[in-house]
């Protein structure tokens, strides 16, 4: 029996400099895709996958995320007085149950690896999921659910969700080498963080923001000196862990939108809006007016 994945870590302490001035006073994780903040989309994906403990690694200016996952007393009493029970129920369904959410602070944005390491006491000695909330996955079933299925089928270990990108974009991402494919799953043979040339990249499969990791990753992060950009990267720690534990890859069924990037964020809004039966007809008509043509 593999150990179940019950805890998810959400690093939300980054500065979001690519989205200034929007992110000057507001966390980028609260930017909405249609009407859900990106952090809510990641939490919903984790809940659907069976996660019971939601760990947020936050920083200064991020306390609104904690408020978002709490009861909004004044709002609810006004909605109640106006008889809008459906909205009250919808808000409640997006919340972790009492006691299921934990918050810790990174204090200094020293990189993703460091943010994950800050969650070590809250995670404990259990395998866990790591979700980068600004990578919004458009998938059904959700990306993490698909990954947990692979984790169970392949007997545990570590799992990375990957996505194919055009070769001229590989230098922006962490890239994996793949072998022994079984359906959409494979064994990870190597990883390179932001390869400088296409020749340095083992494939055009990029790590797309969802991980299942064994708790041994914390000790590997601890050994680490700052890498690319002076930040403590998670990829360097995973490369060391790969020497003693299996890493599986999953080319998951769905599309990733990098909502930390403006074009990715706008694209996610279009894709999610077109998926909403209540919005799609009006939105299509608006797009037709803007573009001067029908969209397929
Ligand atoms: P990014 O590199 O996309 O976030 O990190 P960023 O640094 O906020 O973005 P830019 O480049 O300045 O616009 C991916 C995820 O890791 C978190 C971010 O909040 C984001 O969810 N992160 C990053 C941390 O929690 N701490 C860090 O030190 C860095």
Coordinates of C-alpha atoms and ligand atoms in Angstrom, one line a residue:
X1 CA 0.0 0.0 0.0
X2 CA 1.5 3.4 -1.0
X3 CA 1.2 6.2 1.6
X4 CA -1.8 8.4 0.7
X5 CA -1.5 12.0 -0.4
X6 CA -3.5 14.0 2.1
X7 CA -1.5 17.3 2.4
X8 CA -1.0 20.0 -0.3
X9 CA 1.4 22.9 -0.1
X10 CA 0.6 26.2 -1.9
X11 CA 3.6 28.6 -2.1
X12 CA 2.1 32.1 -2.4
X13 CA 5.0 34.3 -1.1
X14 CA 6.4 35.4 -4.5
X15 CA 6.4 39.1 -5.3
X16 CA 4.6 38.8 -8.7
X17 CA 6.8 41.4 -10.3
X18 CA 5.6 40.5 -13.8
X19 CA 2.2 41.7 -12.9
X20 CA 2.9 45.2 -11.5
X21 CA 1.2 47.5 -10.8
X22 CA -1.8 45.1 -10.2
X23 CA 0.3 43.1 -7.6
X24 CA 1.7 46.1 -5.7
X25 CA -0.8 45.8 -2.9
X26 CA -2.7 42.7 -3.9
X27 CA -1.3 39.2 -4.1
X28 CA -1.1 37.8 -7.7
X29 CA -2.8 34.7 -6.4
X30 CA -5.9 36.7 -5.9
X31 CA -6.2 37.7 -9.6
X32 CA -9.4 36.2 -10.8
X33 CA -9.9 33.9 -13.7
X34 CA -13.5 34.8 -14.5
X35 CA -14.8 35.0 -10.9
X36 CA -12.5 32.7 -9.0
X37 CA -9.1 33.8 -7.7
X38 CA -6.3 31.6 -9.0
X39 CA -5.6 30.3 -5.5
X40 CA -9.2 29.2 -5.2
X41 CA -8.9 27.2 -8.5
X42 CA -5.8 25.4 -7.1
X43 CA -7.5 24.7 -3.8
X44 CA -10.6 23.3 -5.6
X45 CA -8.3 21.1 -7.7
X46 CA -6.6 19.8 -4.5
X47 CA -9.9 19.1 -2.8
X48 CA -11.2 17.2 -5.8
X49 CA -8.1 15.0 -5.5
X50 CA -8.8 14.1 -1.9
X51 CA -6.5 16.6 -0.1
X52 CA -7.5 17.2 3.5
X53 CA -4.7 19.6 4.7
X54 CA -4.1 22.8 2.8
X55 CA -0.8 24.4 3.7
X56 CA -0.2 28.0 2.5
X57 CA 3.3 29.5 2.5
X58 CA 2.6 33.2 2.6
X59 CA 4.5 36.5 3.0
X60 CA 3.9 40.1 3.8
X61 CA 0.9 41.6 1.9
X62 CA -0.7 38.2 1.5
X63 CA -3.0 38.1 4.5
X64 CA -6.0 38.6 2.2
X65 CA -5.4 35.0 1.1
X66 CA -6.1 33.9 4.7
X67 CA -9.2 36.0 4.8
X68 CA -10.4 34.5 1.5
X69 CA -10.4 31.0 3.1
X70 CA -12.3 32.2 6.2
X71 CA -16.0 32.9 6.8
X72 CA -17.0 36.4 5.7
X73 CA -19.4 37.2 8.5
X74 CA -20.8 40.6 7.4
X75 CA -21.1 39.5 3.8
X76 CA -23.0 36.3 4.8
X77 CA -25.4 38.2 7.0
X78 CA -26.2 40.6 4.3
X79 CA -26.7 37.8 1.7
X80 CA -28.9 36.0 4.3
X81 CA -31.0 39.1 4.9
X82 CA -31.5 39.3 1.1
X83 CA -32.4 35.6 0.8
X84 CA -29.5 34.7 -1.4
X85 CA -28.9 31.2 0.1
X86 CA -27.4 29.8 -3.1
X87 CA -24.5 32.3 -3.0
X88 CA -23.9 31.6 0.7
X89 CA -23.7 27.8 -0.1
X90 CA -21.4 28.5 -3.0
X91 CA -19.0 30.5 -0.8
X92 CA -19.1 27.8 1.9
X93 CA -18.3 25.0 -0.6
X94 CA -15.0 26.7 -1.6
X95 CA -13.7 26.7 2.0
X96 CA -11.4 24.1 3.6
X97 CA -13.2 22.6 6.6
X98 CA -12.3 24.2 10.0
X99 CA -8.8 23.1 11.0
X100 CA -7.9 21.9 7.5
X101 CA -5.9 25.1 6.5
X102 CA -2.5 26.0 7.9
X103 CA -0.5 29.2 7.2
X104 CA 3.2 29.9 7.6
X105 CA 5.3 32.8 6.3
X106 CA 8.4 32.6 4.2
X107 CA 9.6 36.0 5.5
X108 CA 12.0 36.5 2.5
X109 CA 11.2 35.5 -1.1
X110 CA 14.3 33.3 -1.5
X111 CA 12.8 31.1 -4.2
X112 CA 10.4 28.3 -4.6
X113 CA 12.6 25.6 -3.0
X114 CA 13.0 27.8 0.1
X115 CA 9.2 28.4 0.2
X116 CA 8.6 24.6 0.1
X117 CA 11.2 24.1 2.9
X118 CA 9.3 26.6 5.1
X119 CA 6.3 24.1 5.1
X120 CA 8.4 21.2 6.5
X121 CA 7.0 21.4 10.1
X122 CA 3.4 21.6 8.8
X123 CA 3.8 18.7 6.4
X124 CA 5.8 16.4 8.7
X125 CA 7.0 13.0 7.5
X126 CA 4.4 12.4 4.8
X127 CA 4.4 12.5 1.0
X128 CA 2.7 15.7 -0.1
X129 CA 1.4 17.5 -3.2
X130 CA 2.9 20.8 -4.3
X131 CA 0.7 23.1 -6.4
X132 CA 2.0 26.4 -7.9
X133 CA -1.3 28.3 -7.9
X134 CA -0.3 30.7 -10.7
X135 CA -0.1 27.7 -13.0
X136 CA -3.8 27.2 -13.7
X137 CA -4.7 23.8 -15.0
X138 CA -7.7 23.5 -17.3
X139 CA -8.4 19.7 -16.9
X140 CA -11.1 17.3 -16.1
X141 CA -10.5 15.3 -14.0
X142 CA -8.1 17.8 -12.4
X143 CA -4.4 17.5 -12.9
X144 CA -3.6 16.4 -9.3
X145 CA -6.3 13.7 -9.4
X146 CA -4.6 12.3 -12.6
X147 CA -1.2 12.5 -10.8
X148 CA -2.4 10.6 -7.7
X149 CA -3.8 7.9 -10.0
X150 CA -0.3 7.5 -11.5
X151 CA 1.3 7.6 -8.0
X152 CA -0.9 4.8 -6.8
X153 CA -0.6 2.7 -10.0
X154 CA 3.2 3.0 -10.1
X155 CA 3.7 2.2 -6.4
X156 CA 4.5 5.6 -4.9
X157 CA 7.7 7.7 -5.3
X158 CA 7.6 11.2 -6.7
X159 CA 5.4 12.4 -9.6
X160 CA 5.8 15.5 -11.9
X161 CA 3.1 16.8 -14.2
X162 CA 4.6 17.8 -17.5
X163 CA 3.5 19.5 -20.7
X164 CA 4.9 19.7 -24.2
X165 CA 6.0 23.2 -25.3
X166 CA 7.5 24.5 -28.6
X167 CA 11.2 23.8 -28.6
X168 CA 12.1 27.5 -28.7
X169 CA 10.4 28.0 -25.3
X170 CA 12.2 25.3 -23.3
X171 CA 14.8 27.7 -21.9
X172 CA 12.2 29.3 -19.7
X173 CA 11.3 26.2 -17.8
X174 CA 12.5 23.1 -15.9
X175 CA 12.7 20.3 -18.5
X176 CA 12.7 16.5 -17.9
X177 CA 14.1 13.6 -19.8
X178 CA 11.6 10.7 -20.4
X179 CA 11.8 6.9 -20.9
X180 CA 9.7 3.8 -20.4
X181 CA 6.4 5.3 -21.4
X182 CA 3.2 3.5 -20.2
X183 CA 0.3 5.5 -21.7
X184 CA 0.8 9.1 -20.6
X185 CA 3.1 8.2 -17.7
X186 CA 6.9 7.6 -17.9
X187 CA 10.1 7.4 -15.9
X188 CA 11.9 10.7 -15.4
X189 CA 15.6 10.2 -16.5
X190 CA 16.9 13.6 -15.8
X191 CA 16.0 17.3 -15.1
X192 CA 17.5 20.6 -16.3
X193 CA 16.4 23.9 -14.9
X194 CA 16.1 26.6 -17.6
X195 CA 18.4 25.0 -20.2
X196 CA 20.5 27.7 -21.9
X197 CA 20.4 26.0 -25.3
X198 CA 17.9 23.6 -27.0
X199 CA 20.8 21.0 -27.1
X200 CA 21.0 21.1 -23.3
X201 CA 17.3 20.3 -22.9
X202 CA 16.6 16.5 -22.7
X203 CA 13.1 17.0 -24.3
X204 CA 10.5 19.6 -24.8
X205 CA 8.5 18.4 -21.8
X206 CA 8.4 21.0 -19.1
X207 CA 7.5 20.7 -15.4
X208 CA 4.2 22.4 -15.3
X209 CA 3.6 23.4 -11.7
X210 CA 2.2 20.2 -10.0
X211 CA 4.4 17.8 -8.0
X212 CA 4.0 14.9 -5.6
X213 CA 7.0 14.7 -3.4
X214 CA 8.4 12.5 -0.7
X215 CA 9.3 14.3 2.6
X216 CA 13.0 13.5 2.0
X217 CA 12.9 16.5 -0.3
X218 CA 13.2 18.8 2.7
X219 CA 16.7 17.5 3.7
X220 CA 17.8 17.9 0.0
X221 CA 16.6 21.6 0.0
X222 CA 18.5 22.2 3.2
X223 CA 21.8 21.1 1.6
X224 CA 21.4 23.7 -1.1
X225 CA 23.2 26.9 -2.0
X226 CA 21.3 29.5 -4.0
X227 CA 21.2 28.6 -7.7
X228 CA 19.9 30.4 -10.8
X229 CA 18.9 34.0 -10.1
X230 CA 20.2 33.7 -6.4
X231 CA 17.1 31.7 -5.5
X232 CA 16.8 28.3 -3.9
X233 CA 15.3 26.2 -6.7
X234 CA 13.3 23.1 -6.1
X235 CA 14.7 21.4 -9.3
X236 CA 18.2 21.2 -7.8
X237 CA 16.9 19.4 -4.8
X238 CA 14.8 17.0 -6.9
X239 CA 17.8 16.2 -9.0
X240 CA 19.6 15.1 -5.9
X241 CA 16.6 13.1 -4.6
X242 CA 16.4 11.4 -8.0
X243 CA 19.7 9.6 -7.2
X244 CA 17.9 7.5 -4.6
X245 CA 14.1 7.6 -5.4
X246 CA 12.0 7.1 -8.5
X247 CA 10.5 10.1 -10.2
X248 CA 7.5 9.4 -12.5
X249 CA 6.3 11.9 -15.1
X250 CA 2.7 12.4 -16.3
X251 CA 1.9 14.2 -19.6
X252 CA -1.5 15.0 -18.1
X253 CA -4.7 15.5 -20.0
X254 CA -5.4 19.2 -20.1
X255 CA -3.9 22.7 -20.6
X256 CA -1.7 24.8 -18.4
X257 CA -2.0 28.6 -18.3
X258 CA 0.8 30.5 -16.6
X259 CA -1.3 33.2 -14.8
X260 CA 1.9 34.9 -13.5
X261 CA 2.4 36.0 -17.1
X262 CA 0.0 38.5 -18.8
X263 CA -0.8 36.5 -22.0
X264 CA -1.2 33.3 -19.9
X265 CA -3.6 35.1 -17.6
X266 CA -5.7 36.5 -20.4
X267 CA -5.8 33.2 -22.2
X268 CA -7.0 31.4 -19.0
X269 CA -9.8 33.9 -18.7
X270 CA -10.9 33.2 -22.3
X271 CA -10.7 29.4 -21.9
X272 CA -12.6 29.3 -18.6
X273 CA -15.2 31.8 -19.7
X274 CA -15.9 29.8 -22.9
X275 CA -16.5 26.8 -20.6
X276 CA -19.2 28.5 -18.6
X277 CA -22.7 27.8 -19.9
X278 CA -23.9 31.0 -18.1
X279 CA -21.3 33.2 -19.7
X280 CA -20.3 31.6 -23.0
X281 CA -23.1 32.9 -25.3
X282 CA -22.6 36.6 -24.2
X283 CA -18.8 36.3 -24.2
X284 CA -18.8 34.8 -27.7
X285 CA -20.9 37.7 -28.9
X286 CA -18.5 40.2 -27.2
X287 CA -15.5 38.5 -28.8
X288 CA -17.2 38.6 -32.2
X289 CA -17.6 42.4 -31.8
X290 CA -13.9 42.8 -30.7
X291 CA -12.4 40.5 -33.3
X292 CA -14.8 41.3 -36.2
X293 CA -15.1 37.5 -36.8
X294 CA -16.6 34.4 -35.4
X295 CA -14.5 32.2 -33.1
X296 CA -14.7 28.4 -33.6
Ligands
LIG1 P1 7.2 32.7 -9.6 O1 8.6 32.9 -10.0 O2 6.2 32.5 -10.8 O3 6.6 33.9 -8.7 O4 7.0 31.5 -8.6 P2 7.1 35.3 -8.5 O5 8.5 35.4 -8.1 O6 6.0 35.9 -7.6 O7 6.8 36.0 -10.0 P3 7.5 37.2 -10.7 O8 8.5 36.5 -11.7 O9 8.1 38.1 -9.8 O10 6.4 37.8 -11.5 C1 6.1 30.4 -8.7 C2 5.4 30.3 -7.4 O11 6.2 30.2 -6.3 C3 5.9 31.2 -5.3 C4 5.1 32.2 -6.0 O12 4.2 32.9 -5.2 C5 4.4 31.4 -7.1 O13 3.2 30.9 -6.6 N1 7.1 31.7 -4.7 C6 8.2 32.1 -5.5 C7 7.2 31.7 -3.3 O14 6.3 31.4 -2.6 N2 8.4 32.2 -2.8 C8 9.4 32.6 -3.5 O15 10.5 33.0 -2.9 C9 9.3 32.6 -4.9

